[in-house]
mmCIF file of C-alpha atoms and ligand atoms in Angstrom:
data_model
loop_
_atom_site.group_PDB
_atom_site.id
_atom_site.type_symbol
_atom_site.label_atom_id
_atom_site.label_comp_id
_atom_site.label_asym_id
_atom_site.label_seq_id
_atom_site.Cartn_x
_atom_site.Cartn_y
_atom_site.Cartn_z
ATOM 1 C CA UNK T 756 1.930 71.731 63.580
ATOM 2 C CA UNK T 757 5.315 69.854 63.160
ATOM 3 C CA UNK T 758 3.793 67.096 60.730
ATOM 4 C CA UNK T 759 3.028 70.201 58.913
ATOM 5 C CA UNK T 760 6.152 71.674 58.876
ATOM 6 C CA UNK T 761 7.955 68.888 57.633
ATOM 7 C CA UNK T 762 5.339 67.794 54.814
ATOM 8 C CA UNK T 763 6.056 64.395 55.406
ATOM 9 C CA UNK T 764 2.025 63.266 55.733
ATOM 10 C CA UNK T 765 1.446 60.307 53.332
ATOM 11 C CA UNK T 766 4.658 60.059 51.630
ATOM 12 C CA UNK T 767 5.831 56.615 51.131
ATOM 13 C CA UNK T 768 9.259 55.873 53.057
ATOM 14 C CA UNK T 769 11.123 52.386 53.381
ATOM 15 C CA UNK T 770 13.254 52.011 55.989
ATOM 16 C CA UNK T 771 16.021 49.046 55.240
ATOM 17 C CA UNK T 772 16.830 46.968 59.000
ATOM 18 C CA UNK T 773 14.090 49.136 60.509
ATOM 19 C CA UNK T 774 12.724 46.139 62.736
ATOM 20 C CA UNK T 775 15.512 47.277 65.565
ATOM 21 C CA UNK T 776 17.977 49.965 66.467
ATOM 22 C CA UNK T 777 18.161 52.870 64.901
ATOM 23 C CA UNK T 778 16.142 51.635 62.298
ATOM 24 C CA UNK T 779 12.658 51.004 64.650
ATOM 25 C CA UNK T 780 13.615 54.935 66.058
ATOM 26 C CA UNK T 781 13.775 56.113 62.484
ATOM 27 C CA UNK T 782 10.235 54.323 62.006
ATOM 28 C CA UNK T 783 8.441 55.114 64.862
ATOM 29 C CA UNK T 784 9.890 58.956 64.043
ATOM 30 C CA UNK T 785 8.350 58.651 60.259
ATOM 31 C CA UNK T 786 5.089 56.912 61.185
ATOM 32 C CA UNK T 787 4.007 59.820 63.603
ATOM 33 C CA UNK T 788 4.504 63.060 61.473
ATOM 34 C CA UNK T 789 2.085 60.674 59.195
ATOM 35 C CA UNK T 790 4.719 59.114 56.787
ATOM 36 C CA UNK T 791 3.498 55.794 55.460
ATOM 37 C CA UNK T 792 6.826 53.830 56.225
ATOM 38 C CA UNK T 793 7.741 50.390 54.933
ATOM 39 C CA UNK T 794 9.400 48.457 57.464
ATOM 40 C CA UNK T 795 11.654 46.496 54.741
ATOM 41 C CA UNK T 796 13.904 43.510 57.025
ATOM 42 C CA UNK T 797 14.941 39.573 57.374
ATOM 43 C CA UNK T 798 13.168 40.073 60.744
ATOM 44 C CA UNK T 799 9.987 41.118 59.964
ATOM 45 C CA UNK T 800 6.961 39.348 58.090
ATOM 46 C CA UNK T 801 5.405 40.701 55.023
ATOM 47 C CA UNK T 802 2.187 42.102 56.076
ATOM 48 C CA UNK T 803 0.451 45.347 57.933
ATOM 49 C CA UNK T 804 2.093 45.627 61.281
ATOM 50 C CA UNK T 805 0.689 46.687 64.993
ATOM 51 C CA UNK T 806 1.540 50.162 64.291
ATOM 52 C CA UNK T 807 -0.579 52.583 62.457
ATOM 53 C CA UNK T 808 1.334 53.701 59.416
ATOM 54 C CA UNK T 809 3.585 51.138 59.622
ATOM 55 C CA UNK T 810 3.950 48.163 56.837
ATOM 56 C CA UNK T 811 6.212 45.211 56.827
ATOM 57 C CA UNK T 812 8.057 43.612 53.999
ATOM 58 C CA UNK T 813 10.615 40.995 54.628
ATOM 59 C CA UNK T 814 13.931 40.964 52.282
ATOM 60 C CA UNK T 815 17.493 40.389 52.282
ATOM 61 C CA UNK T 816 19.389 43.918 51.132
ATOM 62 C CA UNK T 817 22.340 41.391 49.868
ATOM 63 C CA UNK T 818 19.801 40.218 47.628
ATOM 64 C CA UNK T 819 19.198 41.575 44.006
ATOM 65 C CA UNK T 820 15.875 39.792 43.530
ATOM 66 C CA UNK T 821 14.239 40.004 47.069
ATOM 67 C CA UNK T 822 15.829 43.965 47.636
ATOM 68 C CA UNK T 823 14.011 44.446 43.575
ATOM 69 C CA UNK T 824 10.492 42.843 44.291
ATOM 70 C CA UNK T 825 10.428 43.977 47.487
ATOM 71 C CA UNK T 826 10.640 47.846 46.687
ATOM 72 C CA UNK T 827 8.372 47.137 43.385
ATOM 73 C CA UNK T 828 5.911 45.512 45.734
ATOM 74 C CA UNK T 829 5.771 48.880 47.742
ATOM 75 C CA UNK T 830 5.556 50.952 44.740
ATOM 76 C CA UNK T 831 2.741 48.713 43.774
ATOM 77 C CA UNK T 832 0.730 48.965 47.084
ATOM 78 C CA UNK T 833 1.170 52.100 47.744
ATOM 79 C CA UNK T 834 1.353 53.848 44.472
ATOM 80 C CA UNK T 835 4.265 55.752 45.164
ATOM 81 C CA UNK T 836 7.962 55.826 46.985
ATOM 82 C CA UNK T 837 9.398 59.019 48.498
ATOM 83 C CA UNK T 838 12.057 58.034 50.389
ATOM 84 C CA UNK T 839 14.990 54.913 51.504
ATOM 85 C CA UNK T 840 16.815 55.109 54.824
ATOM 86 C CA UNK T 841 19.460 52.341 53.791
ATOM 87 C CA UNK T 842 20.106 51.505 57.507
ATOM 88 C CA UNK T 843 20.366 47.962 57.409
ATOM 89 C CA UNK T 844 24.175 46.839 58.847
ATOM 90 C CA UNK T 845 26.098 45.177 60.800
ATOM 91 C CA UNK T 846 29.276 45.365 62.896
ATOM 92 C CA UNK T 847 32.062 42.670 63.630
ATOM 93 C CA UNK T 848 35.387 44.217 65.561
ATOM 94 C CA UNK T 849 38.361 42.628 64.050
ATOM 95 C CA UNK T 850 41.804 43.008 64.346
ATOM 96 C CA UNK T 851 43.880 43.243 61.109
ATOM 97 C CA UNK T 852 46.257 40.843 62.936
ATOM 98 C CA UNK T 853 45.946 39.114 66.402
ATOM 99 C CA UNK T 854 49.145 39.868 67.539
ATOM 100 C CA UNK T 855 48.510 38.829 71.178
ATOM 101 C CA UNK T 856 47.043 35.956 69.290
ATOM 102 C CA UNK T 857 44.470 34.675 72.148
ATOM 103 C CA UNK T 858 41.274 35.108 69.814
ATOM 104 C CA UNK T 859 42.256 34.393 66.529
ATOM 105 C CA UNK T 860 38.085 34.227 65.839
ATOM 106 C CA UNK T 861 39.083 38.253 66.178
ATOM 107 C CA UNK T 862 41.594 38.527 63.362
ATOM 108 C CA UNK T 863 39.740 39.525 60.217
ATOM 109 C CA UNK T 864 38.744 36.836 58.066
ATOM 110 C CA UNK T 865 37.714 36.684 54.420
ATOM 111 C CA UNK T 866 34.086 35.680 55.959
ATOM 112 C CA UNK T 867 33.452 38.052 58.462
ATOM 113 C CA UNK T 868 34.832 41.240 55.768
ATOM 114 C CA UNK T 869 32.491 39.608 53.106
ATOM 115 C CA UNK T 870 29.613 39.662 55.572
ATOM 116 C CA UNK T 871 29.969 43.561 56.429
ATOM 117 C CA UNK T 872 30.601 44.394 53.271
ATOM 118 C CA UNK T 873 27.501 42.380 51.440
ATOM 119 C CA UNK T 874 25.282 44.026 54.378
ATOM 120 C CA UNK T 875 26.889 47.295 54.440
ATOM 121 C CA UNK T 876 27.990 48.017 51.011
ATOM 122 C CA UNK T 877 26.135 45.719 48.820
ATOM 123 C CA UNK T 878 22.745 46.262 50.530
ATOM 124 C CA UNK T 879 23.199 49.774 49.971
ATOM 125 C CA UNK T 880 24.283 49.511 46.555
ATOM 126 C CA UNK T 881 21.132 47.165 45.600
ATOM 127 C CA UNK T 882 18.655 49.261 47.611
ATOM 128 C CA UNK T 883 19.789 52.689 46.071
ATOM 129 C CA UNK T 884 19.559 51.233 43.422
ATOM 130 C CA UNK T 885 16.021 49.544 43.310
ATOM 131 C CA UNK T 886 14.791 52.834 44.492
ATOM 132 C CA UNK T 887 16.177 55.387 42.519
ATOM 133 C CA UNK T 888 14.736 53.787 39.574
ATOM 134 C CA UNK T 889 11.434 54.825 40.939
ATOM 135 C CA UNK T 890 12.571 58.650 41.917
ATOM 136 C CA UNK T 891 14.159 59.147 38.382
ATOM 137 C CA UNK T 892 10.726 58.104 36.405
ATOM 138 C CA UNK T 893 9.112 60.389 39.335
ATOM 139 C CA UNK T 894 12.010 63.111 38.907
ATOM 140 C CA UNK T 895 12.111 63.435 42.797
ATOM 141 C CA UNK T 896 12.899 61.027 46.188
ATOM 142 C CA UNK T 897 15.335 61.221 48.908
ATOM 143 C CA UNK T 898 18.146 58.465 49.982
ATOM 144 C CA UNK T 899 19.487 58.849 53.318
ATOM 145 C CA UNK T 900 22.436 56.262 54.003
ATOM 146 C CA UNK T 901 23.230 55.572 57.763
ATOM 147 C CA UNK T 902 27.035 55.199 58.028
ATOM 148 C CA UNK T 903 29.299 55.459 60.786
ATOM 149 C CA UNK T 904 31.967 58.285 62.610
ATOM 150 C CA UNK T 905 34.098 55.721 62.035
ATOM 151 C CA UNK T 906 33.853 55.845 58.280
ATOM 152 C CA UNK T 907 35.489 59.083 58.402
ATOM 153 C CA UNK T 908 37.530 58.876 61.039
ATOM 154 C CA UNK T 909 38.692 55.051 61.010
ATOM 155 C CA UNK T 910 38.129 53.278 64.226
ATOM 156 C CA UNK T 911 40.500 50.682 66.328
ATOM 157 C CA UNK T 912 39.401 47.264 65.800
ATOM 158 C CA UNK T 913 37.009 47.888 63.447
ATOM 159 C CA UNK T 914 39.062 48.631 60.176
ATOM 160 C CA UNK T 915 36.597 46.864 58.101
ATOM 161 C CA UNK T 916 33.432 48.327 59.382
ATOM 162 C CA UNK T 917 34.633 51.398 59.235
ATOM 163 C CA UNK T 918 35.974 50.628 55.278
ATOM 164 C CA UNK T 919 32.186 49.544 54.278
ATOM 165 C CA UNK T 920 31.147 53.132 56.148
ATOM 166 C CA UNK T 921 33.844 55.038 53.901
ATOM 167 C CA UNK T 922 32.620 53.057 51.014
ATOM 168 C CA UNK T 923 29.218 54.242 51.743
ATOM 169 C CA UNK T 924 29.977 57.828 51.932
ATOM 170 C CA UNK T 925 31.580 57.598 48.622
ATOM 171 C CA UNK T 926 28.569 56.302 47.385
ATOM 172 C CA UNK T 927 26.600 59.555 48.846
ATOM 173 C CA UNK T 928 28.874 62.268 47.673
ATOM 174 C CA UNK T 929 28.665 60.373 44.260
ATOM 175 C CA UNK T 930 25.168 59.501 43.742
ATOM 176 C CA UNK T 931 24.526 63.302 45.108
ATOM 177 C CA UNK T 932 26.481 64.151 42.105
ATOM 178 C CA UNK T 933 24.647 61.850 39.411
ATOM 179 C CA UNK T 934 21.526 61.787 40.502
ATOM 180 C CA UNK T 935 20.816 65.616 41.253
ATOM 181 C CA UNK T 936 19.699 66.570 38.016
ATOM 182 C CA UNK T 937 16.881 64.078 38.224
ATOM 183 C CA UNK T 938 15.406 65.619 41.090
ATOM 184 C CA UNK T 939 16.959 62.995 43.749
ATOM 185 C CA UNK T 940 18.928 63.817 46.776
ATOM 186 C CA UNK T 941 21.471 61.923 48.844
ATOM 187 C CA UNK T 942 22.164 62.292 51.750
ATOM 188 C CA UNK T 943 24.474 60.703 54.811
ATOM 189 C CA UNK T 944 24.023 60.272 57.991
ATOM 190 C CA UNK T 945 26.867 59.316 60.627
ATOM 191 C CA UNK T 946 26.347 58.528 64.256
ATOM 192 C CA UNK T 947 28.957 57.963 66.931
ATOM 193 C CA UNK T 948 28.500 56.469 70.515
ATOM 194 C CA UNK T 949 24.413 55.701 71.120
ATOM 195 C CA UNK T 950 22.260 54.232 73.407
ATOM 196 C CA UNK T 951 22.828 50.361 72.660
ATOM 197 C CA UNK T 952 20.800 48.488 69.936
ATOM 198 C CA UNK T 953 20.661 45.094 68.868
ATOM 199 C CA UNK T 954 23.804 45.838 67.690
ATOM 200 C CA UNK T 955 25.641 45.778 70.885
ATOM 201 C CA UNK T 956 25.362 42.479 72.137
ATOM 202 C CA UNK T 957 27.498 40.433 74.716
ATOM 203 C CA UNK T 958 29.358 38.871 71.522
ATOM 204 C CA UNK T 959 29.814 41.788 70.450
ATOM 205 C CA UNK T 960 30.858 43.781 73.355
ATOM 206 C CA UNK T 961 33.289 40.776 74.079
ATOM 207 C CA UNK T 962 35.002 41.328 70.133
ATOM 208 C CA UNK T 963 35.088 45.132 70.720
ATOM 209 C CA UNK T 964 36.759 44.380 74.479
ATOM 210 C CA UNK T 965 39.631 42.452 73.146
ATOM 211 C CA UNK T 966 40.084 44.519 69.592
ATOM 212 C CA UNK T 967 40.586 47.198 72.111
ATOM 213 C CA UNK T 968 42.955 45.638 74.526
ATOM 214 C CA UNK T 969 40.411 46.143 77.372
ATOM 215 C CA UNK T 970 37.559 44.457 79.368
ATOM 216 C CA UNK T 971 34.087 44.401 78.222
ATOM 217 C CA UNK T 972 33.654 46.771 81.856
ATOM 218 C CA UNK T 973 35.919 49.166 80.819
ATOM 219 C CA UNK T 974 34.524 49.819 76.973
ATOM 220 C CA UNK T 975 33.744 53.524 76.952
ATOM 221 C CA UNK T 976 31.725 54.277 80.477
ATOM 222 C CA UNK T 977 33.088 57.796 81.120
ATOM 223 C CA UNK T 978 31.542 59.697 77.941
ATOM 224 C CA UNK T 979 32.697 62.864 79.317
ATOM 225 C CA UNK T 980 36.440 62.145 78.362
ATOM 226 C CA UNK T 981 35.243 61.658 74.997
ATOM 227 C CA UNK T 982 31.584 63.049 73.861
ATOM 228 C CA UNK T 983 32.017 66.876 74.354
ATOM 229 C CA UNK T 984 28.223 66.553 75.271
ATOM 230 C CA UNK T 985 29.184 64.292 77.331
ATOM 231 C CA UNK T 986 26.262 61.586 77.123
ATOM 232 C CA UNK T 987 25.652 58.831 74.173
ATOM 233 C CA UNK T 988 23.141 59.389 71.617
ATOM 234 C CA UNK T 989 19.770 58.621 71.799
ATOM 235 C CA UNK T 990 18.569 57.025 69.054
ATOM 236 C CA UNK T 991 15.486 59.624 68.911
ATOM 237 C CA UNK T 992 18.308 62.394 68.339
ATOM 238 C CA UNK T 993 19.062 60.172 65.067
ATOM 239 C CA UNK T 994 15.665 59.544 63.831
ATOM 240 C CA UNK T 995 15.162 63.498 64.102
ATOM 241 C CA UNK T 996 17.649 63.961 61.576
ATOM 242 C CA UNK T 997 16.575 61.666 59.137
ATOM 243 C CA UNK T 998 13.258 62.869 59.270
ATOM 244 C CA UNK T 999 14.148 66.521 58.599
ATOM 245 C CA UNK T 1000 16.470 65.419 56.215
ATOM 246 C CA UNK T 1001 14.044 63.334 54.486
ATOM 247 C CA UNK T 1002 11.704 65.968 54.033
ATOM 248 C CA UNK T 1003 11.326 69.491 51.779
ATOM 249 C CA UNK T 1004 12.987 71.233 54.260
ATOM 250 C CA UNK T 1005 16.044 69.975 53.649
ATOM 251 C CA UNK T 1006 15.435 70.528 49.582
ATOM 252 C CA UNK T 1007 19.098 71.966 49.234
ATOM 253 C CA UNK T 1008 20.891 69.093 50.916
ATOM 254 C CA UNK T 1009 22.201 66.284 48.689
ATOM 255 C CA UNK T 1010 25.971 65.192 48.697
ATOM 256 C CA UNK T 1011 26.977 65.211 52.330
ATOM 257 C CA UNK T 1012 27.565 63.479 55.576
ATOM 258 C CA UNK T 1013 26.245 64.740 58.833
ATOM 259 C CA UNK T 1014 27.922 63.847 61.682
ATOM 260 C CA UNK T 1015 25.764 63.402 65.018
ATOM 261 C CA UNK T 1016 28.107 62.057 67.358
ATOM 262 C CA UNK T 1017 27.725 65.250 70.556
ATOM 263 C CA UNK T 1018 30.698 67.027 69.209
ATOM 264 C CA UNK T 1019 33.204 63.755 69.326
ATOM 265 C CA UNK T 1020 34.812 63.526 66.339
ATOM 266 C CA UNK T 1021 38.234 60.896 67.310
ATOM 267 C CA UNK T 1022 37.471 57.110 68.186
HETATM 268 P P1 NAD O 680 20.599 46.692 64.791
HETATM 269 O O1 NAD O 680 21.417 45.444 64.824
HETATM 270 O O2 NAD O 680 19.836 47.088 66.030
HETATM 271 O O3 NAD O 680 19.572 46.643 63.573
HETATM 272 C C1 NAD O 680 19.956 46.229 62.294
HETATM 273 C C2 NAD O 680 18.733 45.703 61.553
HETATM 274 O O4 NAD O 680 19.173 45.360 60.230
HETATM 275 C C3 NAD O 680 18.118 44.433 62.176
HETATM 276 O O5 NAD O 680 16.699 44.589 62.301
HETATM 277 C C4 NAD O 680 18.466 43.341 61.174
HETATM 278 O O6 NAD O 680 17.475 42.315 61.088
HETATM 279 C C5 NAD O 680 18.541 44.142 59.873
HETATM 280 N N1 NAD O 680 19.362 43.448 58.862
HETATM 281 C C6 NAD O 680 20.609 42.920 59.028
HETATM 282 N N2 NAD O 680 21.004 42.321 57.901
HETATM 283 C C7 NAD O 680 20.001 42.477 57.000
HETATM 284 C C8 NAD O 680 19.817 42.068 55.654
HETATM 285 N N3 NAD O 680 20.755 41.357 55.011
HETATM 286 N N4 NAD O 680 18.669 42.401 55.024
HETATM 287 C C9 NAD O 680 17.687 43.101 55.680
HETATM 288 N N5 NAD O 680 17.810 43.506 56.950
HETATM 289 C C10 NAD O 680 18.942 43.190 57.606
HETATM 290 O O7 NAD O 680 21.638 47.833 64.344
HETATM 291 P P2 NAD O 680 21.760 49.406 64.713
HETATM 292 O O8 NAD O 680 22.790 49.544 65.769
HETATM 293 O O9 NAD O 680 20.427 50.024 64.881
HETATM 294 O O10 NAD O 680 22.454 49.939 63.375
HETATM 295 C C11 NAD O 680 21.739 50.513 62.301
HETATM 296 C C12 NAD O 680 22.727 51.245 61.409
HETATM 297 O O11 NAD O 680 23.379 52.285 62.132
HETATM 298 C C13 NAD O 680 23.854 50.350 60.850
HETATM 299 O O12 NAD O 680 24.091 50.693 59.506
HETATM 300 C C14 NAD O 680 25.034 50.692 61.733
HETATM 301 O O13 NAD O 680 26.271 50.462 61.089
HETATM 302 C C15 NAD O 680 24.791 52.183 61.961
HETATM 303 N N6 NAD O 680 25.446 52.718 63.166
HETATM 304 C C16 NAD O 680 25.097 52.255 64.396
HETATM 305 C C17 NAD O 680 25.714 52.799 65.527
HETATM 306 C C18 NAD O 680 25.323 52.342 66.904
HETATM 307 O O14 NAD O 680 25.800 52.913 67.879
HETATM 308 N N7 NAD O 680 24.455 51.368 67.053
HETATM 309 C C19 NAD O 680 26.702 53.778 65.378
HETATM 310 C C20 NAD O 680 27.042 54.221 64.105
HETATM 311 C C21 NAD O 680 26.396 53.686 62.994
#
């Protein structure tokens, strides 16, 4: 059997933003091969959820205290932590400079960089770090940090995101580095063009739109100019690669990025 396979039954995974997105994918992926996974969000209430396998614990990742109690208080229930999928983030397209200077809302801004980076670079910072305090007294656990094509590969509009996503791979080649010798592997994972999420809303689409010099109709309809596969991801196709990569199967992995972005590799 695949749970089997994988050896995933029972071990105890939190999930950071995991209440939508990739995130929810990622648990729903976890919770059937018989992971207990720890839903750990602003979104969510502390508490069992509906789904079997499946427990909630509301925190802030920009937050030392909440991130530290929060990941003690699922060491404490559940006697154990295997995993972290730092997934939690967020994306705000901004120009460097509005030069057409209609939206100035779309020229970056010391708030909207300080908000990516405290989400994207912070969180995963403080969450790392919270949990590999339990894998180094354990001498074994997994990180998998969800970054971005566009960390390698910079992205129009989107400078900053795409910064906090470089800035997180640094952090995975790095920690790969200093925490292999206690048993603890790191590993990244970078998505292109998915299936939307509650990432992509209208106020979003609108900011990518104009960052882009196009119309919120136009933003990247004909994949098969620019995903060789030529269809977005699903976010199942991401959640399959965390799994595997979260589990003994993957025992040699620590260090790297994946890219899962259908053979695109320029945005
Ligand atoms: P999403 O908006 O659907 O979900 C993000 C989740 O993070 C939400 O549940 C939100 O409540 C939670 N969150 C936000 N701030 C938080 C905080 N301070 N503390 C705790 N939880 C917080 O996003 P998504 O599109 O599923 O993105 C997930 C990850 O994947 C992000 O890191 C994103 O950069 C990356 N990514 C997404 C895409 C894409 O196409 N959607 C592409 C490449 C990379």
């Amino acid at each position: 059997m695949l749970q089997d396979w994988l050896g995933l039954k029972n071990k105890v995974v939190i999930v950071t933003g995991g209440a939508s997105g990739i995130g929810a994918h990622i648990v729903a992926e976890l919770a059937q091969v018989g992971a207990k996974v720890i839903v750990l969000d602003l979104n969510v209430e502390t508490g069992p959820s509906d789904s079997e396998n499946v427990y909630n614990v509301q925190a802030n990742v920009t937050d030392a205290e909440s991130v530290t109690s929060a990941v003690d208080h699922v060491v404490e229930k559940f006697g154990r932590l295997d995993g972290l999928v730092n997934n939690a983030g967020i994306n705000l397209p901004r120009l460097l400079v509005d030069v057409k200077g209609e939206h100035p809302e779309y020229e970056l801004s010391t708030d909207s960089f300080n908000k990516m980076f405290d989400i994207n670079v912070k969180g995963v910072f403080l969450c790392g770090q919270a949990a590999a305090r339990h894998f180094a007294k354990a001498g074994e656990g997994v990180i998998i940090n969800i970054t971005s094509e566009a960390g390698v590969e910079g992205s129009d509009g989107q400078s900053a995101y795409s910064a906090t996503k470089g800035a997180v791979n640094s952090f995975t080649r790095s920690w790969g580095k200093e925490l292999g010798k206690h048993g603890i592997r790191v590993v990244g994972v970078a998505p292109g063009i998915n299936e939307p999420t509650g990432l992509t809303t209208p106020a979003y689409n609108e900011a990518l739109a104009y960052t882009r010099n196009t119309t919120v109709d136009s933003l990247n309809t004909d994949y098969r100019k620019v995903i060789p596969l030529g269809r977005p991801g699903k976010l199942d196709d991401i959640a399959n690669l965390v799994t595997y990569l979260l589990s003994d199967r993957a025992g040699y992995i620590t260090g790297t990025t994946y890219a899962i972005t259908g053979g695109k590799s320029r945005g």
